[in-house]
Amino acid sequence: MLTEIDSTGNSEVWLDIPSAAELTSLASLLSPGVIILWVRGRFKDTIPPKIGDQLISFALISVAYSAAVYPLFHAESGLHLPEWLWRFLISFLVPLIIAILVIFFDRSEQFYKLTQKFGLRPAHHEPTAWDYAYRNRQPSYVLVHLTDGTSVAGTWDDGAFASSTAGDRDLLVSRLWKVEKNGSWTVVEPARAMLICGGSIRMVEFIDGGQS
């Protein structure tokens, strides 16, 4: 910080501007946390928070990453790498691999099974039952009950989609079916899909089967 005093005796304070080298070093230190959390966030069924809201998380993850990984890259013995390759591995590739492993660990539910063995019940990474119900769902029939008392029947397959935006729980049913009075299902011709607004949905039933 610089202070300048003019001829009248008044002082002005000037903030030091970080140099390009300092900014590069800061970016290099935070990059592991940014990569790990950003990549993991892309595979969660919620809208990722803004980067500005995650700065503390980026810093904490980066500090933990540095404490665990940096000693491996600073070992005096072993394989000696070029400087550019060393920086690429430690700042980008290794954090990316860690993020992918965390995603698979999350999706396998092994973390929750492991913690339950120790009597712990951490908060689930899926924020609502809605998100959990649609994640990795296998093809099935779906019966959507609406608030006006009617229902929409269809199939839940690769073309179907459930919104994960809070407050907008919309459904896209990829292929409509009709439930006859005798309980049998017949496909609607010509083939059509339907977008159902979340405010109209009262209940959703999933029925094993569906089209594969």
Short mmCIF file of C-alpha atoms in Angstrom, two decimals:
data_model
loop_
_atom_site.label_atom_id
_atom_site.label_comp_id
_atom_site.label_asym_id
_atom_site.label_seq_id
_atom_site.Cartn_x
_atom_site.Cartn_y
_atom_site.Cartn_z
CA MET A 1 0.00 0.00 0.00
CA LEU A 2 1.39 3.41 -1.01
CA THR A 3 0.62 6.76 0.63
CA GLU A 4 1.17 10.02 -1.27
CA ILE A 5 1.24 13.42 0.47
CA ASP A 6 0.63 16.47 -1.73
CA SER A 7 1.87 20.05 -1.23
CA THR A 8 -1.15 20.96 0.95
CA GLY A 9 -0.42 18.20 3.40
CA ASN A 10 -3.32 16.00 2.33
CA SER A 11 -2.58 12.31 1.92
CA GLU A 12 -3.90 9.89 -0.62
CA VAL A 13 -3.76 6.12 -0.20
CA TRP A 14 -3.00 3.96 -3.22
CA LEU A 15 -3.58 0.24 -3.16
CA ASP A 16 -0.87 -2.02 -4.49
CA ILE A 17 -1.88 -3.68 -7.74
CA PRO A 18 -0.88 -7.37 -7.83
CA SER A 19 1.63 -8.22 -10.49
CA ALA A 20 0.96 -10.72 -13.24
CA ALA A 21 3.21 -13.23 -11.49
CA GLU A 22 1.26 -12.86 -8.23
CA LEU A 23 -2.07 -13.30 -10.01
CA THR A 24 -0.73 -16.38 -11.79
CA SER A 25 0.44 -17.86 -8.50
CA LEU A 26 -2.95 -17.20 -6.89
CA ALA A 27 -4.77 -18.81 -9.81
CA SER A 28 -2.46 -21.81 -9.62
CA LEU A 29 -3.14 -22.23 -5.90
CA LEU A 30 -6.93 -22.03 -6.30
CA SER A 31 -7.21 -24.04 -9.52
CA PRO A 32 -7.43 -27.49 -7.83
CA GLY A 33 -10.41 -26.44 -5.72
CA VAL A 34 -12.09 -24.72 -8.67
CA ILE A 35 -11.69 -27.77 -10.92
CA ILE A 36 -12.78 -30.34 -8.31
CA LEU A 37 -15.88 -28.46 -7.16
CA TRP A 38 -16.89 -27.17 -10.60
CA VAL A 39 -16.67 -30.59 -12.29
CA ARG A 40 -18.50 -32.28 -9.39
CA GLY A 41 -21.18 -29.59 -9.50
CA ARG A 42 -21.87 -30.28 -13.18
CA PHE A 43 -23.02 -33.80 -12.25
CA LYS A 44 -25.31 -32.80 -9.39
CA ASP A 45 -29.04 -32.46 -10.01
CA THR A 46 -29.15 -28.85 -8.88
CA ILE A 47 -28.10 -25.53 -10.37
CA PRO A 48 -24.48 -24.90 -9.31
CA PRO A 49 -24.01 -21.83 -7.10
CA LYS A 50 -22.23 -18.81 -8.53
CA ILE A 51 -18.44 -18.96 -8.49
CA GLY A 52 -18.30 -15.90 -6.24
CA ASP A 53 -20.30 -17.74 -3.59
CA GLN A 54 -17.84 -20.64 -3.61
CA LEU A 55 -14.53 -18.81 -3.10
CA ILE A 56 -14.11 -20.04 0.48
CA SER A 57 -14.88 -23.62 -0.62
CA PHE A 58 -12.37 -23.31 -3.47
CA ALA A 59 -9.72 -22.13 -1.02
CA LEU A 60 -10.38 -24.87 1.56
CA ILE A 61 -10.36 -27.65 -1.04
CA SER A 62 -7.19 -26.24 -2.59
CA VAL A 63 -5.42 -26.12 0.79
CA ALA A 64 -6.41 -29.73 1.55
CA TYR A 65 -5.34 -30.78 -1.95
CA SER A 66 -1.98 -29.04 -1.61
CA ALA A 67 -1.31 -30.66 1.77
CA ALA A 68 -2.05 -34.14 0.38
CA VAL A 69 -0.62 -33.95 -3.14
CA TYR A 70 2.24 -31.46 -3.17
CA PRO A 71 4.62 -33.67 -1.12
CA LEU A 72 4.29 -36.37 -3.80
CA PHE A 73 5.46 -33.93 -6.48
CA HIS A 74 8.29 -32.53 -4.38
CA ALA A 75 9.93 -35.85 -3.55
CA GLU A 76 13.69 -35.68 -4.07
CA SER A 77 13.85 -39.18 -5.51
CA GLY A 78 11.81 -40.71 -8.28
CA LEU A 79 10.74 -39.51 -11.70
CA HIS A 80 11.88 -36.00 -12.67
CA LEU A 81 9.40 -34.16 -14.90
CA PRO A 82 9.77 -31.02 -17.02
CA GLU A 83 8.49 -27.88 -15.29
CA TRP A 84 5.57 -27.40 -17.69
CA LEU A 85 4.42 -31.02 -17.30
CA TRP A 86 4.75 -30.84 -13.52
CA ARG A 87 2.53 -27.76 -13.39
CA PHE A 88 0.00 -29.27 -15.81
CA LEU A 89 -0.32 -32.43 -13.70
CA ILE A 90 -0.53 -30.78 -10.31
CA SER A 91 -2.79 -27.87 -11.32
CA PHE A 92 -5.14 -29.51 -13.82
CA LEU A 93 -4.92 -33.23 -14.55
CA VAL A 94 -4.71 -34.60 -10.99
CA PRO A 95 -7.59 -32.35 -9.72
CA LEU A 96 -9.66 -33.47 -12.73
CA ILE A 97 -9.02 -37.14 -11.92
CA ILE A 98 -9.94 -36.54 -8.27
CA ALA A 99 -13.18 -34.81 -9.33
CA ILE A 100 -14.14 -37.75 -11.57
CA LEU A 101 -13.43 -40.23 -8.76
CA VAL A 102 -15.56 -38.17 -6.37
CA ILE A 103 -18.42 -38.18 -8.90
CA PHE A 104 -18.34 -41.97 -9.24
CA PHE A 105 -18.08 -42.30 -5.45
CA ASP A 106 -21.10 -40.03 -5.06
CA ARG A 107 -23.17 -41.87 -7.62
CA SER A 108 -22.41 -45.28 -6.17
CA GLU A 109 -23.83 -44.25 -2.77
CA GLN A 110 -20.79 -45.91 -1.17
CA PHE A 111 -20.02 -42.82 0.88
CA TYR A 112 -23.35 -43.01 2.67
CA LYS A 113 -23.08 -46.77 3.23
CA LEU A 114 -19.61 -46.27 4.68
CA THR A 115 -20.61 -43.47 7.04
CA GLN A 116 -23.68 -45.38 8.24
CA LYS A 117 -21.40 -48.17 9.44
CA PHE A 118 -19.90 -45.62 11.84
CA GLY A 119 -23.32 -44.37 12.94
CA LEU A 120 -23.08 -41.15 10.93
CA ARG A 121 -25.86 -39.69 8.78
CA PRO A 122 -24.44 -36.93 6.55
CA ALA A 123 -26.73 -34.77 4.42
CA HIS A 124 -27.40 -36.40 1.06
CA HIS A 125 -25.98 -34.69 -2.00
CA GLU A 126 -29.41 -34.90 -3.67
CA PRO A 127 -31.31 -31.97 -2.13
CA THR A 128 -34.86 -33.33 -2.54
CA ALA A 129 -36.74 -36.60 -2.98
CA TRP A 130 -37.76 -35.28 -6.42
CA ASP A 131 -34.13 -35.18 -7.58
CA TYR A 132 -33.36 -38.55 -6.04
CA ALA A 133 -36.39 -40.22 -7.66
CA TYR A 134 -35.39 -39.26 -11.21
CA ARG A 135 -31.64 -39.81 -10.97
CA ASN A 136 -30.52 -42.89 -12.93
CA ARG A 137 -34.11 -44.12 -13.23
CA GLN A 138 -34.53 -47.16 -15.48
CA PRO A 139 -37.17 -47.16 -18.27
CA SER A 140 -40.65 -47.49 -16.81
CA TYR A 141 -44.22 -46.41 -17.22
CA VAL A 142 -45.21 -43.19 -15.49
CA LEU A 143 -48.62 -41.97 -14.36
CA VAL A 144 -48.73 -38.26 -13.48
CA HIS A 145 -51.70 -37.19 -11.36
CA LEU A 146 -52.59 -33.53 -11.85
CA THR A 147 -54.16 -31.05 -9.44
CA ASP A 148 -57.36 -30.86 -11.51
CA GLY A 149 -58.04 -34.56 -10.90
CA THR A 150 -56.94 -35.81 -14.31
CA SER A 151 -53.85 -37.89 -15.04
CA VAL A 152 -51.28 -38.26 -17.81
CA ALA A 153 -49.83 -41.67 -18.69
CA GLY A 154 -46.65 -42.28 -20.60
CA THR A 155 -43.23 -43.87 -20.64
CA TRP A 156 -40.13 -42.74 -18.81
CA ASP A 157 -37.16 -43.45 -21.06
CA ASP A 158 -34.22 -41.73 -22.71
CA GLY A 159 -36.34 -38.88 -24.06
CA ALA A 160 -37.93 -37.98 -20.72
CA PHE A 161 -36.69 -35.20 -18.49
CA ALA A 162 -37.34 -33.84 -14.98
CA SER A 163 -36.33 -30.29 -14.12
CA SER A 164 -34.10 -29.90 -11.07
CA THR A 165 -34.62 -26.15 -10.74
CA ALA A 166 -36.13 -25.27 -7.36
CA GLY A 167 -39.69 -24.04 -7.81
CA ASP A 168 -39.99 -25.31 -11.40
CA ARG A 169 -40.47 -29.07 -11.11
CA ASP A 170 -41.52 -29.58 -14.71
CA LEU A 171 -41.75 -32.99 -16.38
CA LEU A 172 -41.29 -33.93 -20.01
CA VAL A 173 -43.05 -37.24 -20.71
CA SER A 174 -41.42 -38.57 -23.85
CA ARG A 175 -44.23 -40.82 -25.13
CA LEU A 176 -47.89 -40.56 -24.19
CA TRP A 177 -50.06 -43.58 -23.48
CA LYS A 178 -53.77 -43.90 -22.72
CA VAL A 179 -55.17 -45.84 -19.78
CA GLU A 180 -58.38 -47.64 -20.83
CA LYS A 181 -61.34 -48.17 -18.52
CA ASN A 182 -60.37 -51.82 -18.06
CA GLY A 183 -56.91 -50.75 -16.87
CA SER A 184 -54.99 -51.65 -20.02
CA TRP A 185 -52.52 -49.21 -21.57
CA THR A 186 -52.43 -48.32 -25.25
CA VAL A 187 -49.95 -46.03 -26.98
CA VAL A 188 -51.29 -42.73 -28.32
CA GLU A 189 -51.09 -42.39 -32.10
CA PRO A 190 -49.62 -40.40 -33.69
CA ALA A 191 -46.73 -40.47 -31.23
CA ARG A 192 -46.46 -37.38 -29.05
CA ALA A 193 -44.72 -36.08 -25.95
CA MET A 194 -46.04 -33.72 -23.28
CA LEU A 195 -44.48 -31.01 -21.12
CA ILE A 196 -46.22 -30.82 -17.74
CA CYS A 197 -45.69 -27.69 -15.63
CA GLY A 198 -44.65 -28.37 -12.06
CA GLY A 199 -47.51 -26.39 -10.52
CA SER A 200 -50.00 -28.79 -12.10
CA ILE A 201 -48.45 -31.96 -10.64
CA ARG A 202 -49.96 -33.54 -7.53
CA MET A 203 -48.34 -36.99 -7.56
CA VAL A 204 -46.20 -39.17 -9.83
CA GLU A 205 -46.37 -42.97 -10.01
CA PHE A 206 -43.65 -45.12 -11.55
CA ILE A 207 -44.64 -48.57 -12.79
CA ASP A 208 -41.98 -51.17 -13.60
CA GLY A 209 -41.70 -52.09 -17.25
CA GLY A 210 -41.67 -49.40 -19.86
CA GLN A 211 -40.01 -49.44 -23.22
CA SER A 212 -36.32 -50.20 -23.47
#
